[in-house]
Short mmCIF file of C-alpha atoms and ligand atoms in Angstrom, two decimals:
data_model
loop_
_atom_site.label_atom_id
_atom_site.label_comp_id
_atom_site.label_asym_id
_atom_site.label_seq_id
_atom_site.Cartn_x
_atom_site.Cartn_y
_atom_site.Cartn_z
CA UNK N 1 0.00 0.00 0.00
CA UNK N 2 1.39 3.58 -0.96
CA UNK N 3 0.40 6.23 1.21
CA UNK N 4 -1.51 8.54 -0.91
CA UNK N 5 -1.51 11.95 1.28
CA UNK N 6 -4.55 13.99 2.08
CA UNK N 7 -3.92 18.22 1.71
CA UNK N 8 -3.38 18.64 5.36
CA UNK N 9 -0.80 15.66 5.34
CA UNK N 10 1.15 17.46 2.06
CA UNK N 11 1.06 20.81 3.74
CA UNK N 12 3.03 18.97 6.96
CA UNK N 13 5.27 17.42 3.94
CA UNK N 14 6.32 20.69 2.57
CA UNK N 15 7.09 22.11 6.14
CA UNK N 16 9.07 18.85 7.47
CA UNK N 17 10.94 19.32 4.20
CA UNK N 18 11.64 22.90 3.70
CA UNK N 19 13.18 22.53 7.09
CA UNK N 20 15.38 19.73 5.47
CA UNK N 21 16.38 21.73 3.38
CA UNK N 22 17.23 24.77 5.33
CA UNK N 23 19.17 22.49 7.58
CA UNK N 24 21.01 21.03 4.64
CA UNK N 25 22.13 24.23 3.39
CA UNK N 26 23.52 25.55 6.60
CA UNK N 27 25.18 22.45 6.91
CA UNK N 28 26.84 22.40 3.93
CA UNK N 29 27.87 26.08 4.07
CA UNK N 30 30.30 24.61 6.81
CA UNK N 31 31.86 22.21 4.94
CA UNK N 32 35.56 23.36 4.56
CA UNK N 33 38.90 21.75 5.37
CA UNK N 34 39.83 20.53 8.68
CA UNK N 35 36.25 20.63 9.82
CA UNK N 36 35.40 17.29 11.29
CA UNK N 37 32.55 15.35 10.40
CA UNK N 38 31.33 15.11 14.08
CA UNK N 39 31.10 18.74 13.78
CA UNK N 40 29.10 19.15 11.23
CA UNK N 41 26.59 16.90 12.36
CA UNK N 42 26.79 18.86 16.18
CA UNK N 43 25.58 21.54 14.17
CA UNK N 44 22.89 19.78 12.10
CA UNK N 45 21.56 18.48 15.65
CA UNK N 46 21.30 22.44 17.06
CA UNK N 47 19.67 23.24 13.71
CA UNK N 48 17.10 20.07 13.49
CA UNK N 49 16.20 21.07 17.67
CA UNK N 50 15.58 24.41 16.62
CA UNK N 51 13.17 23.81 14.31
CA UNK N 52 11.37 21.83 16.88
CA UNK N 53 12.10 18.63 14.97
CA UNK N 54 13.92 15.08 15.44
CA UNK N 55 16.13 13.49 13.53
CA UNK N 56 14.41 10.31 12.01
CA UNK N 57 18.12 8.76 11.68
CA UNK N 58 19.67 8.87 15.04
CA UNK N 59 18.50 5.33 16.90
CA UNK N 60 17.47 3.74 13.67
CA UNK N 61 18.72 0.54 13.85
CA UNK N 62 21.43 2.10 16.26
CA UNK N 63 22.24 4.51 13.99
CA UNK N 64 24.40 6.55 15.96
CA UNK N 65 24.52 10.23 14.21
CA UNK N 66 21.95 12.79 13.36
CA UNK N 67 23.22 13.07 9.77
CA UNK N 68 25.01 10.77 7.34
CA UNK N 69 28.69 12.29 6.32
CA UNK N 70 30.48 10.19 3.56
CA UNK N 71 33.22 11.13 2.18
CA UNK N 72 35.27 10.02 -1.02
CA UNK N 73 34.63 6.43 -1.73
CA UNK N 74 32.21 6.58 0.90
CA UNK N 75 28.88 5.83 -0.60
CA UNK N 76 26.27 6.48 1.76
CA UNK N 77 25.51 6.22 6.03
CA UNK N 78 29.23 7.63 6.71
CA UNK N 79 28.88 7.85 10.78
CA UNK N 80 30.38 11.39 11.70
CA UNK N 81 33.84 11.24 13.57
CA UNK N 82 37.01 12.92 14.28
CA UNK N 83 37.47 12.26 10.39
CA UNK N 84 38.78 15.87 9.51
CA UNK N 85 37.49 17.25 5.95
CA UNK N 86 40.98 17.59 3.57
CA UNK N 87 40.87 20.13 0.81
CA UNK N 88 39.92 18.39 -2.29
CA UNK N 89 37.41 15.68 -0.42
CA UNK N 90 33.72 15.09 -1.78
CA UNK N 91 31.48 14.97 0.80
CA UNK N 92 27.93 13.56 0.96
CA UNK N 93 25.55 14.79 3.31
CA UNK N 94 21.90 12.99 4.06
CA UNK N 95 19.57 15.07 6.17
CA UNK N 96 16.35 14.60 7.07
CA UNK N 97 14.27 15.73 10.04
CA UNK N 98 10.93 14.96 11.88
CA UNK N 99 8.67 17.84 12.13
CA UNK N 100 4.96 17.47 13.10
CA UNK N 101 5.02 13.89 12.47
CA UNK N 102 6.12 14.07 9.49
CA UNK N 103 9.49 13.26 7.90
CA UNK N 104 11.79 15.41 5.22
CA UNK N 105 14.79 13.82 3.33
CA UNK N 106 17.42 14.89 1.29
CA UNK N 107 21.15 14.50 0.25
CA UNK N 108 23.90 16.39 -1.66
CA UNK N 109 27.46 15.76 -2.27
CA UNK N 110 29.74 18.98 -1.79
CA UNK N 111 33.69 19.13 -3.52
CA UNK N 112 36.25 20.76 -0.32
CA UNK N 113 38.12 22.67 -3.28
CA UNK N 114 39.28 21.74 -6.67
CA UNK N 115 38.32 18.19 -7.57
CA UNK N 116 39.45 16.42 -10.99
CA UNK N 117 37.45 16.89 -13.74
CA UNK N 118 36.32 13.39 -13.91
CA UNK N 119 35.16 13.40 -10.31
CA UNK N 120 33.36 16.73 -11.30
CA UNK N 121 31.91 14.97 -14.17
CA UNK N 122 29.92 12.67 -11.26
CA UNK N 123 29.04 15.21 -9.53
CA UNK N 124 26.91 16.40 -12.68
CA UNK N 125 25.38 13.40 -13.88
CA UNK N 126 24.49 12.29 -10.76
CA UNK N 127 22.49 15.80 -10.34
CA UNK N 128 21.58 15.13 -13.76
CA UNK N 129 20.24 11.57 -13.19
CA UNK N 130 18.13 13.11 -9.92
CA UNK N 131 16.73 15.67 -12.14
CA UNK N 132 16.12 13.36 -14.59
CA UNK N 133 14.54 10.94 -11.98
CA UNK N 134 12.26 13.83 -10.87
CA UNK N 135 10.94 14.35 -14.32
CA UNK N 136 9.89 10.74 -14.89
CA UNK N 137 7.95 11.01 -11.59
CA UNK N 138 4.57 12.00 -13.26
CA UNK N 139 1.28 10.65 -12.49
CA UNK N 140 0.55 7.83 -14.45
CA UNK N 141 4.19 6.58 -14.89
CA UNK N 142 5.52 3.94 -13.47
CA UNK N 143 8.27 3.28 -10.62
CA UNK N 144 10.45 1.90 -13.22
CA UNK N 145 10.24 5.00 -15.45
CA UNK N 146 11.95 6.67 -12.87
CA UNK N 147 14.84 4.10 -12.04
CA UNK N 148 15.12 4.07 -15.77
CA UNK N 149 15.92 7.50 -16.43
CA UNK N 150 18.05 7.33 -13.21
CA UNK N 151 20.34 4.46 -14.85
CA UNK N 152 20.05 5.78 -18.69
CA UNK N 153 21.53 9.49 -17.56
CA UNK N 154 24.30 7.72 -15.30
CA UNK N 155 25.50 4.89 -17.56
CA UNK N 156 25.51 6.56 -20.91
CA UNK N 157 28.00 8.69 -19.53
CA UNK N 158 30.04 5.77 -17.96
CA UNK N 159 29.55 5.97 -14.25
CA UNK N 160 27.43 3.44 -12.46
CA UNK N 161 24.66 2.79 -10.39
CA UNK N 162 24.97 0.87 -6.44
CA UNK N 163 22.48 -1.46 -6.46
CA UNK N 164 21.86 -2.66 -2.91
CA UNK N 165 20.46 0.63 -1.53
CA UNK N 166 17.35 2.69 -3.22
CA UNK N 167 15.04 5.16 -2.74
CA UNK N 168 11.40 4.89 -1.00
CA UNK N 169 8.52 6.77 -0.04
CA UNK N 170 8.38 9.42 2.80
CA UNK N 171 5.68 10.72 4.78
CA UNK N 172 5.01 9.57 8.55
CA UNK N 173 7.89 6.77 8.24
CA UNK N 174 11.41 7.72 6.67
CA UNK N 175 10.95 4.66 4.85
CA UNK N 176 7.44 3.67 3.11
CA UNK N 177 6.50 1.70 0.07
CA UNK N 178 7.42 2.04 -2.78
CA UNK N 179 11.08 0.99 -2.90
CA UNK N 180 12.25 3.30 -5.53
CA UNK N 181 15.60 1.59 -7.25
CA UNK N 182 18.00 3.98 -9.75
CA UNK N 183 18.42 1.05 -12.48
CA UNK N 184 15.81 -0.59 -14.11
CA UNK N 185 13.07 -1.32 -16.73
CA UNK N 186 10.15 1.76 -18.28
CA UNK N 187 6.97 0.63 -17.59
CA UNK N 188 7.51 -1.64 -14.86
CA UNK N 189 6.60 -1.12 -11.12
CA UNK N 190 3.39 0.29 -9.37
CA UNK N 191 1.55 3.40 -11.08
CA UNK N 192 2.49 6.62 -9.74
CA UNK N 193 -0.39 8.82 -8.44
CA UNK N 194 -0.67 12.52 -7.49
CA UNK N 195 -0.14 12.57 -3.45
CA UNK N 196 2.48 10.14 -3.38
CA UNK N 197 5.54 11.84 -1.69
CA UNK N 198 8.74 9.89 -3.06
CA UNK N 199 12.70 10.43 -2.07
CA UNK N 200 14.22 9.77 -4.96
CA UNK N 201 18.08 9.37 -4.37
CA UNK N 202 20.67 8.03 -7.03
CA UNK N 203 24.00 6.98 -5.37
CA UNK N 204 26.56 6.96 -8.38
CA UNK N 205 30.26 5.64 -8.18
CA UNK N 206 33.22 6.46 -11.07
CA UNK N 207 34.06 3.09 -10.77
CA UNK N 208 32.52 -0.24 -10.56
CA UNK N 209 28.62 -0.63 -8.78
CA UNK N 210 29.95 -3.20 -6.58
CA UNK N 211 30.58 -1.94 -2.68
CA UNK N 212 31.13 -3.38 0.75
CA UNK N 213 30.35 -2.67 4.30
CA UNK N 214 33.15 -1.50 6.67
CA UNK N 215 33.32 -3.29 9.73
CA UNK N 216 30.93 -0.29 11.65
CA UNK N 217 28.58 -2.01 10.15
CA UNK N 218 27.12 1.49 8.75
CA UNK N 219 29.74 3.20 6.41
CA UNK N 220 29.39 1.50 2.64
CA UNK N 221 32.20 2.10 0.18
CA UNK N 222 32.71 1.68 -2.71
CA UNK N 223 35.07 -2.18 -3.56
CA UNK N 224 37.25 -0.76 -5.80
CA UNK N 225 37.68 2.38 -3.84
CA UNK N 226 36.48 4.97 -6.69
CA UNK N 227 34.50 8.23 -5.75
CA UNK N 228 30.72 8.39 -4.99
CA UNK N 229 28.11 10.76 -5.18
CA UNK N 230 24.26 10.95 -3.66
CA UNK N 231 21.77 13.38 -4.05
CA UNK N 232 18.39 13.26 -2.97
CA UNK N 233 14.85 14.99 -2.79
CA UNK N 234 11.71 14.64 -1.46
CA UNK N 235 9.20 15.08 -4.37
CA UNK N 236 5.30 15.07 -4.13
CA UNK N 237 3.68 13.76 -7.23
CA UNK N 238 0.94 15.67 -8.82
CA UNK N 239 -1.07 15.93 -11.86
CA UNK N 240 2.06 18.09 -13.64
CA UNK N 241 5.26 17.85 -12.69
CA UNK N 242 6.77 16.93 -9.58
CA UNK N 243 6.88 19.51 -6.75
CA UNK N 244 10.30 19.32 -5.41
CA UNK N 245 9.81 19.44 -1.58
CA UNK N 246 13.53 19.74 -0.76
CA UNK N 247 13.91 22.50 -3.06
CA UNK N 248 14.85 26.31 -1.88
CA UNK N 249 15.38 28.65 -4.25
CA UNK N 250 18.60 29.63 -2.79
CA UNK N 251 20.09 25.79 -2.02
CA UNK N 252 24.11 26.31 -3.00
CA UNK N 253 25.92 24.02 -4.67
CA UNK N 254 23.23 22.59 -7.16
CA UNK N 255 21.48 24.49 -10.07
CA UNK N 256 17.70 23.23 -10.81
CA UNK N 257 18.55 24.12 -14.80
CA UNK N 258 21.59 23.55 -16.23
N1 LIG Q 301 18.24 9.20 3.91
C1 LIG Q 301 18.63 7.86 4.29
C2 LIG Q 301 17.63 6.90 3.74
O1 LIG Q 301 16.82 7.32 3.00
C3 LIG Q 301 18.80 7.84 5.73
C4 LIG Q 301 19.12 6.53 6.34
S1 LIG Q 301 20.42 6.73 7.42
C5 LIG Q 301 20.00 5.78 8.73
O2 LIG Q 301 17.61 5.73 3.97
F1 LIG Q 301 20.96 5.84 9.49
F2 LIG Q 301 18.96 6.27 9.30
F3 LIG Q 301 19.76 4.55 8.33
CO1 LIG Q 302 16.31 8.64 1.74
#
């Protein structure tokens, strides 16, 4: 069953996840060497409590931070530590936040300085391959339209696509159905309907799709130790086009057109 929610339920939506956002871009505005990880998600915490939210990540399944940091060939759930941020680092940060019962979630991979072009390059097409993701998620397509523009926008340009994690639908659980994967067939999948709200998150490596779990039993990276990059939104479906719930008009390092 997909939660389909009522006006009242999307009008908690859009304030749990403008204050996703807002936290997000604060956070990210402190991204800079020799920051540590820990301290960037000490700051998400102060920012999530002064909205008068929770985060939905800390205690789930023992998660033990408030955000996820992952850096470099981290791919996603990178628990925050004395890990210092070096100039030239990618950095992936998932935030989301509990606000009225309701839950906001996003993610967005920052460069600390000058990156090579190639890891720029997945940067892009993974923003591309979100946006792209986004615009499949019409009313009346399919699940599988949207993992299929995911994976045709990522592997045409030769990066690839981590199978084993995916995105879902949002609302009063972090995670509700559907799954939402970033590779497979058009036309496949249950109907998308306006009301649905729907994370969609591509997690993108230069390398190989294979990864592994370090022994925290949290932090995935990637096997062959290449880069990876994760963005995410929370998107409510409608009878147009998507409404990007995550989205604020002045969110830094990402451009809606390109
Ligand atoms: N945004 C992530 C997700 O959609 C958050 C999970 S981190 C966890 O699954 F620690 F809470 F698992
Ligand atoms: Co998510």
């Amino acid at each position: 069953m997909i939660p389909i929610k009522s006006l009242s339920e999307i009008e908690r939506m859009r304030a749990a996840c403008r204050a996703a956002a807002e936290v997000m871009r604060a956070v990210a505005a402190l991204i800079q060497p020799g920051r540590t990880t820990k301290e960037l998600d000490d700051a998400a915490a102060e920012l999530i409590r002064k909205r008068g939210g929770k985060s939905p990540f800390l205690g789930y399944k023992g998660y033990p931070g408030n955000i996820c940091v992952s850096v470099n060939d981290e791919v996603v759930h990178g628990i925050p530590s004395k890990r210092r941020v070096q100039y030239g680092d990618i950095v992936s940060l998932d935030v989301g936040i509990v606000l009225d019962g309701f839950v906001g979630d996003n993610a967005t991979t920052v460069a600390a300085g000058a990156v090579p072009v190639r890891v720029q390059e997945l940067l892009e097409v993974t923003q591309d391959a979100l946006r792209a993701g986004i615009a499949a998620a019409q009313a009346g397509n399919r699940v599988g339209d949207i993992s299929h523009a995911v994976q045709t926008t990522v592997e045409a340009r030769g990066f690839s696509v981590v199978r084993e994690f995916v995105g879902h639908g949002v609302g009063r659980e972090m995670h509700e159905e559907p799954q939402i994967p970033n590779f497979g067939s058009a036309h496949t999948g249950p109907k998308l309907k306006p009301g649905m709200t729907l994370a969609i998150e591509p997690m993108i490596n230069l390398g190989t799709h294979a990864v592994r779990m370090l022994s925290d039993g949290w932090t995935v990276v990637t096997a062959d130790g290449s880069p990876s990059a994760h963005y995410e939104h929370t998107v409510l479906v409608t009878e147009g086009d998507a409404e990007i719930l995550t989205w604020l008009e002045t969110t830094p390092y990402e451009s809606k057109a390109r």
